[in-house]
PDB file of C-alpha atoms in Angstrom:
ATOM      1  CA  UNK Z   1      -4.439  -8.345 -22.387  1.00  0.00           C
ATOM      2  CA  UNK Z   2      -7.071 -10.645 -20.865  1.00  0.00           C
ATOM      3  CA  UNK Z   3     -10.578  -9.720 -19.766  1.00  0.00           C
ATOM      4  CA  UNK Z   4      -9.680 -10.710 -16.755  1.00  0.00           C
ATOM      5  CA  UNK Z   5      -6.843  -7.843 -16.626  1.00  0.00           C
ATOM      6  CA  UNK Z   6      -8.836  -5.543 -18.189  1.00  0.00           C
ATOM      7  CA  UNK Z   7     -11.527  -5.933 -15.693  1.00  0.00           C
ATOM      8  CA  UNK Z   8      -8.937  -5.724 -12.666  1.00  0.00           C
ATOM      9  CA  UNK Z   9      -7.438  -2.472 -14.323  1.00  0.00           C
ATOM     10  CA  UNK Z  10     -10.807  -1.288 -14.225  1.00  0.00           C
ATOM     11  CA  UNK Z  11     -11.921  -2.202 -10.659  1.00  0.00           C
ATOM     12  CA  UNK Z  12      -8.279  -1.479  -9.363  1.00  0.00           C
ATOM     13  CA  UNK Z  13      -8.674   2.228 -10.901  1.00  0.00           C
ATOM     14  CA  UNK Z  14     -11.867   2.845  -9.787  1.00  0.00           C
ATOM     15  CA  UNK Z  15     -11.207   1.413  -6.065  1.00  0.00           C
ATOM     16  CA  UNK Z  16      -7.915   3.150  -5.655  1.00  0.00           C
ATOM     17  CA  UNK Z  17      -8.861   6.465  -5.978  1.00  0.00           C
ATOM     18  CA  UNK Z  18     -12.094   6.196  -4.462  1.00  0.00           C
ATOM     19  CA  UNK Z  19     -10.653   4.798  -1.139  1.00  0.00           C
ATOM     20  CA  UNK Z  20      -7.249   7.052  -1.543  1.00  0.00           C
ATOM     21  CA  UNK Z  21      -9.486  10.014  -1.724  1.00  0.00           C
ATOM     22  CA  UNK Z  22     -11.389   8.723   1.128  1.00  0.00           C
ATOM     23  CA  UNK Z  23      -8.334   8.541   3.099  1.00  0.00           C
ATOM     24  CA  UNK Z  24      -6.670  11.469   2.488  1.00  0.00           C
ATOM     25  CA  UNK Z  25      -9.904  13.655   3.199  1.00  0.00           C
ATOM     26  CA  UNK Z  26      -9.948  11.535   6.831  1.00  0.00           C
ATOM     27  CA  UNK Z  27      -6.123  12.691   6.997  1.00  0.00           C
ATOM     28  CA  UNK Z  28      -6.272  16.092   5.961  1.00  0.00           C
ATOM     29  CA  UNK Z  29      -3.867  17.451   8.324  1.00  0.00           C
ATOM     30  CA  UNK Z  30      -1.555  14.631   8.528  1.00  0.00           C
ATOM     31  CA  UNK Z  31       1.178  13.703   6.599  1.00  0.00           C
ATOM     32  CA  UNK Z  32       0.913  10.667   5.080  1.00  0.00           C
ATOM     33  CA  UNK Z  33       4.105   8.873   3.839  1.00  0.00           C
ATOM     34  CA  UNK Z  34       3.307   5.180   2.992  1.00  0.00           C
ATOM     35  CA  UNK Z  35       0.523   4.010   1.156  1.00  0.00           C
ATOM     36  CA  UNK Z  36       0.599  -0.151   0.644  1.00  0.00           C
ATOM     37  CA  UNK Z  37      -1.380  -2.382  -1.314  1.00  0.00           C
ATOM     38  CA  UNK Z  38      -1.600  -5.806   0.925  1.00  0.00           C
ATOM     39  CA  UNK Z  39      -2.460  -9.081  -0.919  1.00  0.00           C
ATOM     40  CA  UNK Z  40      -1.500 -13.177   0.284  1.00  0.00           C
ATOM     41  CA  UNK Z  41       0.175 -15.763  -1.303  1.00  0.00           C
ATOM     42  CA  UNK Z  42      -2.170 -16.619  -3.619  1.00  0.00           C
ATOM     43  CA  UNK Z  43      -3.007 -13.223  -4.499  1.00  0.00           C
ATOM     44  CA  UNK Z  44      -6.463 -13.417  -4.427  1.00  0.00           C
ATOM     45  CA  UNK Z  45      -7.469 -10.538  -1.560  1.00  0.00           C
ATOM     46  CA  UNK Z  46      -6.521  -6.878  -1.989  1.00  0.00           C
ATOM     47  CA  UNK Z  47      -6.698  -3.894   0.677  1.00  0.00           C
ATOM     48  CA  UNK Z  48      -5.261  -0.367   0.693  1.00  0.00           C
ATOM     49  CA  UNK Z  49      -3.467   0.463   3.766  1.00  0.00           C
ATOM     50  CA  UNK Z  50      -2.489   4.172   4.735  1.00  0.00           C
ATOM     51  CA  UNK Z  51       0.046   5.386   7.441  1.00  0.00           C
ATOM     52  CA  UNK Z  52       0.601   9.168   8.325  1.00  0.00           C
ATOM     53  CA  UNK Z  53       3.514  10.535  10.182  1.00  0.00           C
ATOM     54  CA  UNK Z  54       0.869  12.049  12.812  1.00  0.00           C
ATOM     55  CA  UNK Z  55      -0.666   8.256  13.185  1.00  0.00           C
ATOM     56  CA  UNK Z  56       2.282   6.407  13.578  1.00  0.00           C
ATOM     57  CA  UNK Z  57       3.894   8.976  16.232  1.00  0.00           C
ATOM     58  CA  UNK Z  58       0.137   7.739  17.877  1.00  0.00           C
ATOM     59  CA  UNK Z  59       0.830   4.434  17.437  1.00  0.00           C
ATOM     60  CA  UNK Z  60       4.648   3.987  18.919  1.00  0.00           C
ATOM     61  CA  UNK Z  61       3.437   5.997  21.906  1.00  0.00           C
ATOM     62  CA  UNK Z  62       0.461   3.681  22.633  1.00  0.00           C
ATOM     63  CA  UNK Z  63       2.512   0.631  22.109  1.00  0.00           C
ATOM     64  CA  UNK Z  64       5.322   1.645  24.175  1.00  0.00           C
ATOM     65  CA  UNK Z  65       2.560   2.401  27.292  1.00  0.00           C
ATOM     66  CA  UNK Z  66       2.025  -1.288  26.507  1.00  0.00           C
ATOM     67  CA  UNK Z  67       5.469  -2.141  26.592  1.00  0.00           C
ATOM     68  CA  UNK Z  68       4.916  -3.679  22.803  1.00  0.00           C
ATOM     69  CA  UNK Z  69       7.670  -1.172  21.046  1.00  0.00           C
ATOM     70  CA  UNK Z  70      10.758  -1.927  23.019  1.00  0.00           C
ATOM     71  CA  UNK Z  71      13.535  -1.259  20.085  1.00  0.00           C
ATOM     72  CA  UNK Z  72      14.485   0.546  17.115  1.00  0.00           C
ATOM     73  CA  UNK Z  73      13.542  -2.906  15.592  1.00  0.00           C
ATOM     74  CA  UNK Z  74      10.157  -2.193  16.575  1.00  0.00           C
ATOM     75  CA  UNK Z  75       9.396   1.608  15.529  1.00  0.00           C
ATOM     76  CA  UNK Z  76      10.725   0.123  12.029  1.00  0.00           C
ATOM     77  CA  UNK Z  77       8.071  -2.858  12.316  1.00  0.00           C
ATOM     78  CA  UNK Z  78       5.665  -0.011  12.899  1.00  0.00           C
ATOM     79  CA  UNK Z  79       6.638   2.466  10.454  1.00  0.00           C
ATOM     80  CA  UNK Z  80       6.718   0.104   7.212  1.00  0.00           C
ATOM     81  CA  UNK Z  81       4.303  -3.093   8.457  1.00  0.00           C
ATOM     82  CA  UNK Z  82       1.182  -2.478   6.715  1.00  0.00           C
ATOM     83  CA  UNK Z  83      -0.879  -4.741   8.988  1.00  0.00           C
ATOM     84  CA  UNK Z  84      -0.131  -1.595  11.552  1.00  0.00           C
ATOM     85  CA  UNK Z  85      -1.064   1.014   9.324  1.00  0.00           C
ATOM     86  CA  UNK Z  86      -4.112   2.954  10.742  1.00  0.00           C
ATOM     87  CA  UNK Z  87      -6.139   3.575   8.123  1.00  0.00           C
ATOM     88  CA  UNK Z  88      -7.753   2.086   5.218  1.00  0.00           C
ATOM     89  CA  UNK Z  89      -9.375  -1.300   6.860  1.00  0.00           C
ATOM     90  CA  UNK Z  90     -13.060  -0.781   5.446  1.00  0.00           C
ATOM     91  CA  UNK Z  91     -11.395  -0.074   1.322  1.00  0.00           C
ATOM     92  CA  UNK Z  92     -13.453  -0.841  -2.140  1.00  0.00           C
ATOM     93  CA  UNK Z  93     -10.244  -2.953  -2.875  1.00  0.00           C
ATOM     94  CA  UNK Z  94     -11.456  -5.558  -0.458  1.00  0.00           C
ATOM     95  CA  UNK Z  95     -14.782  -5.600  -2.473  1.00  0.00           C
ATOM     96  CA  UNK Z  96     -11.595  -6.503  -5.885  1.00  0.00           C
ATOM     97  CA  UNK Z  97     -11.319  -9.827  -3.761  1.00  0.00           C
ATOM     98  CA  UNK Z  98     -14.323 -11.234  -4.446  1.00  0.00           C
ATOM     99  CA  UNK Z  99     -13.595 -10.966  -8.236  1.00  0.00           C
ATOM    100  CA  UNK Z 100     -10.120 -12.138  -7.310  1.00  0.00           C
ATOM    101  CA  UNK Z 101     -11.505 -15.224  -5.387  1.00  0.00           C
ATOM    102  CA  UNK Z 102     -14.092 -16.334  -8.210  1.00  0.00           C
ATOM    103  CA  UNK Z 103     -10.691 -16.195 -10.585  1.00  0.00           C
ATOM    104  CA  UNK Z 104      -9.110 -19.470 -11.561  1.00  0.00           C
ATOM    105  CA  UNK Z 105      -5.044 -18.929 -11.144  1.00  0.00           C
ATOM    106  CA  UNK Z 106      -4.983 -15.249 -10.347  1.00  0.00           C
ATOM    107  CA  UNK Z 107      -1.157 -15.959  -9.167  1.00  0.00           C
ATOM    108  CA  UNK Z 108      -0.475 -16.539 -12.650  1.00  0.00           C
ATOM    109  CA  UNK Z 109      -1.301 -13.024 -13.039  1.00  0.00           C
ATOM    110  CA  UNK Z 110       0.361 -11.702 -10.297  1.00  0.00           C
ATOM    111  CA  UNK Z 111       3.309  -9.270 -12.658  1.00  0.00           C
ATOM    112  CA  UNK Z 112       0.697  -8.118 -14.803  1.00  0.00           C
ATOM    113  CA  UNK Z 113      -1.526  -7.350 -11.224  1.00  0.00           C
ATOM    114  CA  UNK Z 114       1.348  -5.583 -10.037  1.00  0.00           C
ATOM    115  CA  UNK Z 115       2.182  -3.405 -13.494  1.00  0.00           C
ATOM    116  CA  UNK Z 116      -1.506  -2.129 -13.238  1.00  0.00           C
ATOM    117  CA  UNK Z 117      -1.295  -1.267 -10.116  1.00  0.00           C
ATOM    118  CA  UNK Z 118       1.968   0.478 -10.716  1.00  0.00           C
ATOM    119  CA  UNK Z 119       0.636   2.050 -13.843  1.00  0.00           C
ATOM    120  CA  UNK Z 120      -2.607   3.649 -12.128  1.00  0.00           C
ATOM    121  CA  UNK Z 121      -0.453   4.539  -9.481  1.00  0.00           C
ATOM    122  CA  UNK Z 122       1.883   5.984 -11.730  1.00  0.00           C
ATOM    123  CA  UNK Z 123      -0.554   7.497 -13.848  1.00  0.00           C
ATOM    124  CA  UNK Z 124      -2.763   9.349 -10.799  1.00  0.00           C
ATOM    125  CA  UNK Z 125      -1.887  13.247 -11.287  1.00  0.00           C
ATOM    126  CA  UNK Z 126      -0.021  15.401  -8.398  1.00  0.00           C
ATOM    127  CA  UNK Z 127      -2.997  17.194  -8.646  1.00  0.00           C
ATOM    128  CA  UNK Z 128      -4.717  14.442  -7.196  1.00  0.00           C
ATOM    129  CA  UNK Z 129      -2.818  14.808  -3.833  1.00  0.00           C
ATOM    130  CA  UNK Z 130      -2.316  18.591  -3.081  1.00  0.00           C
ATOM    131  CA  UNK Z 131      -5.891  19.059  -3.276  1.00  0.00           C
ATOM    132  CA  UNK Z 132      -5.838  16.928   0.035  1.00  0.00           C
ATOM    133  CA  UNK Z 133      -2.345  18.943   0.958  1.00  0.00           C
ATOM    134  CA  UNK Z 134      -0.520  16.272   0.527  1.00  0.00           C
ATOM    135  CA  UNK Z 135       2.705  14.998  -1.819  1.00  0.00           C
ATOM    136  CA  UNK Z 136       2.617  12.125  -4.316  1.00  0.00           C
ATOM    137  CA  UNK Z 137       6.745  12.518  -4.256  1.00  0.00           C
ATOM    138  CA  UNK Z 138       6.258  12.017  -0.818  1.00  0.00           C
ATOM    139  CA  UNK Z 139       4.531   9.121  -0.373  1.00  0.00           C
ATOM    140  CA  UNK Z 140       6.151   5.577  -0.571  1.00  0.00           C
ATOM    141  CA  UNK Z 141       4.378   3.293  -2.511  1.00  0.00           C
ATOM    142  CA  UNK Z 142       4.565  -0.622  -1.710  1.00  0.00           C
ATOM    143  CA  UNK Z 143       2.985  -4.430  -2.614  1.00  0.00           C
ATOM    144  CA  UNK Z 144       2.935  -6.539   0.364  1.00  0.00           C
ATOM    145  CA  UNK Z 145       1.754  -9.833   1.658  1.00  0.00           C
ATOM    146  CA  UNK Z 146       0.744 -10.685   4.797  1.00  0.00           C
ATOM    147  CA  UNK Z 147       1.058 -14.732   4.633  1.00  0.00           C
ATOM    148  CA  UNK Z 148       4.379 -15.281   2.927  1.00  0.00           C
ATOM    149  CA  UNK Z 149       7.784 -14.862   3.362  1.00  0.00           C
ATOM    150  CA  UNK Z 150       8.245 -13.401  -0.031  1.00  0.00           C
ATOM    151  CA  UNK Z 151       6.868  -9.834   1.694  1.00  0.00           C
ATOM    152  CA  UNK Z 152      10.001  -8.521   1.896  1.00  0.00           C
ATOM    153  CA  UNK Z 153      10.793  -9.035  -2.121  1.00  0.00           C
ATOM    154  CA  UNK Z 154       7.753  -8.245  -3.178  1.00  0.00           C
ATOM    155  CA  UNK Z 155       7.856  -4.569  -1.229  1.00  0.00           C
ATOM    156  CA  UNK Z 156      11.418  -4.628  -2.300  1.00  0.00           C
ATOM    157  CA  UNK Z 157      10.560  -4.720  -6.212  1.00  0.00           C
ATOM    158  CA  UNK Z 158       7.375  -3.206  -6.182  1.00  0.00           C
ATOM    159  CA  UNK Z 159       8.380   0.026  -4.645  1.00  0.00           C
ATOM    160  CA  UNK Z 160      10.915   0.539  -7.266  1.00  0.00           C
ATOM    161  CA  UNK Z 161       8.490   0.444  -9.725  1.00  0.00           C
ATOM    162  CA  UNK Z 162       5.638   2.851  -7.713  1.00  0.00           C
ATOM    163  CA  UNK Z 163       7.883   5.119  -6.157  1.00  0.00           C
ATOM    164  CA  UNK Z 164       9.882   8.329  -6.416  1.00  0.00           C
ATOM    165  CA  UNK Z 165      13.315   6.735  -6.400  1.00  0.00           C
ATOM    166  CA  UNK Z 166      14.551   9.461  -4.065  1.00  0.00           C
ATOM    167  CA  UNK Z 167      12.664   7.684  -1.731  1.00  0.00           C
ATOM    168  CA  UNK Z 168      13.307   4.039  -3.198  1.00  0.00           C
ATOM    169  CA  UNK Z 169      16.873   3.742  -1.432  1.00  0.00           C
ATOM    170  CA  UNK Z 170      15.770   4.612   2.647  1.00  0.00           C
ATOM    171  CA  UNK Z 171      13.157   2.240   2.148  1.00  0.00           C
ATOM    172  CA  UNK Z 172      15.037  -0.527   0.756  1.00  0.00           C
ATOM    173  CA  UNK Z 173      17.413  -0.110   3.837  1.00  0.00           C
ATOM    174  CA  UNK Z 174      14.744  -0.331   6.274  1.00  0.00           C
ATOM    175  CA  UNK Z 175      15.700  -3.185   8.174  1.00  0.00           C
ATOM    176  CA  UNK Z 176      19.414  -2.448   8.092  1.00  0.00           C
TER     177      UNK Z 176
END
C-alpha cells in the first residue's frame, strides 16, 4: 500500500469517527438512517453527510410549503440526495481535501479510497452507535458524487460493500 493510502486510511479513520460522533451526539433523539460520504469526479474533496428520519420528515414539510416537493419523485430526491442531507456540512473530512487536492492522480486511487472507507466503516464497532442510541444495521451507508453522472453507480456499488445487505436491496430500488 502507498503512503499516500496509508496516510488517507489514517486521516479517513480519524475524521470519520470524530465527525460521526459529532453528529450523532447533535442527533441524539433522532433516527438516523443514511450516512454518505460525498466526493466529485476527480475525487479530490470529501464530506460526511448525515440524514435522520426526524430531519427529513422537517425537510419534505418545509419544501412542500415552498411548493419544491411536488411528487413521490421528490420525497425520494430528498430521502437519498446527500446534497439535502441536514447535517454534517462543517466535517474534518473536508479538512482530507486539502491532502486530496495537493495529491497528483488521486482518481487513480479511487477503489482503494473506497475499500478504506468501506473497511473503517466496516470495522467501527456497534458499540460505537448505541452509545448515541442509534443502529449501525440501521444505517445505510453510501459513496456519492455530486458532479458526475456516475453518482448513481458509485452509490449503487459502494453501498453493497458498506452496508447491511438487508438494507442493500430497498436502496438499490430507490428510484424505481
Amino acid at each position: 500500500m502507498s503512503n499516500f493510502l496509508n496516510e488517507f486510511e489514517e486521516r479517513f479513520r480519524t475524521g470519520f469517527l470524530d465527525d460521526l460522533k459529532s453528529i450523532l451526539e447533535e442527533v441524539k433523539d433522532e433516527k438516523v438512517y443514511a450516512c454518505a460520504f460525498g466526493t466529485d469526479s476527480d475525487f479530490v474533496t470529501l464530506f460526511l453527510a448525515v440524514n435522520t428520519e426526524e430531519s427529513l420528515v422537517r425537510h419534505i414539510t418545509n419544501m412542500k410549503a415552498q411548493d419544491l416537493c411536488n411528487s413521490k419523485e421528490d420525497e425520494i430526491y430528498y430521502r437519498w440526495g446527500l446534497s439535502e442531507y441536514q447535517y454534517g456540512d462543517t466535517t474534518h473530512l473536508n479538512h482530507i481535501s486539502k491532502f486530496l487536492y495537493a495529491t497528483d492522480n488521486v482518481l487513480d486511487y479511487k477503489d482503494e479510497m473506497i475499500k478504506i472507507m468501506t473497511k473503517v466503516v466496516k470495522e467501527t464497532d456497534e458499540v460505537f452507535f448505541t452509545q448515541f442510541g442509534q443502529s449501525k444495521e440501521n444505517i445505510t451507508f453510501f459513496v456519492s458524487m455530486t458532479d458526475d453522472d456516475m453518482a448513481e453507480e458509485l452509490e449503487n456499488q459502494s453501498v453493497i460493500q458498506m452496508t447491511n445487505a438487508q438494507l442493500v436491496d430497498g436502496f438499490l430500488r430507490r428510484y424505481q
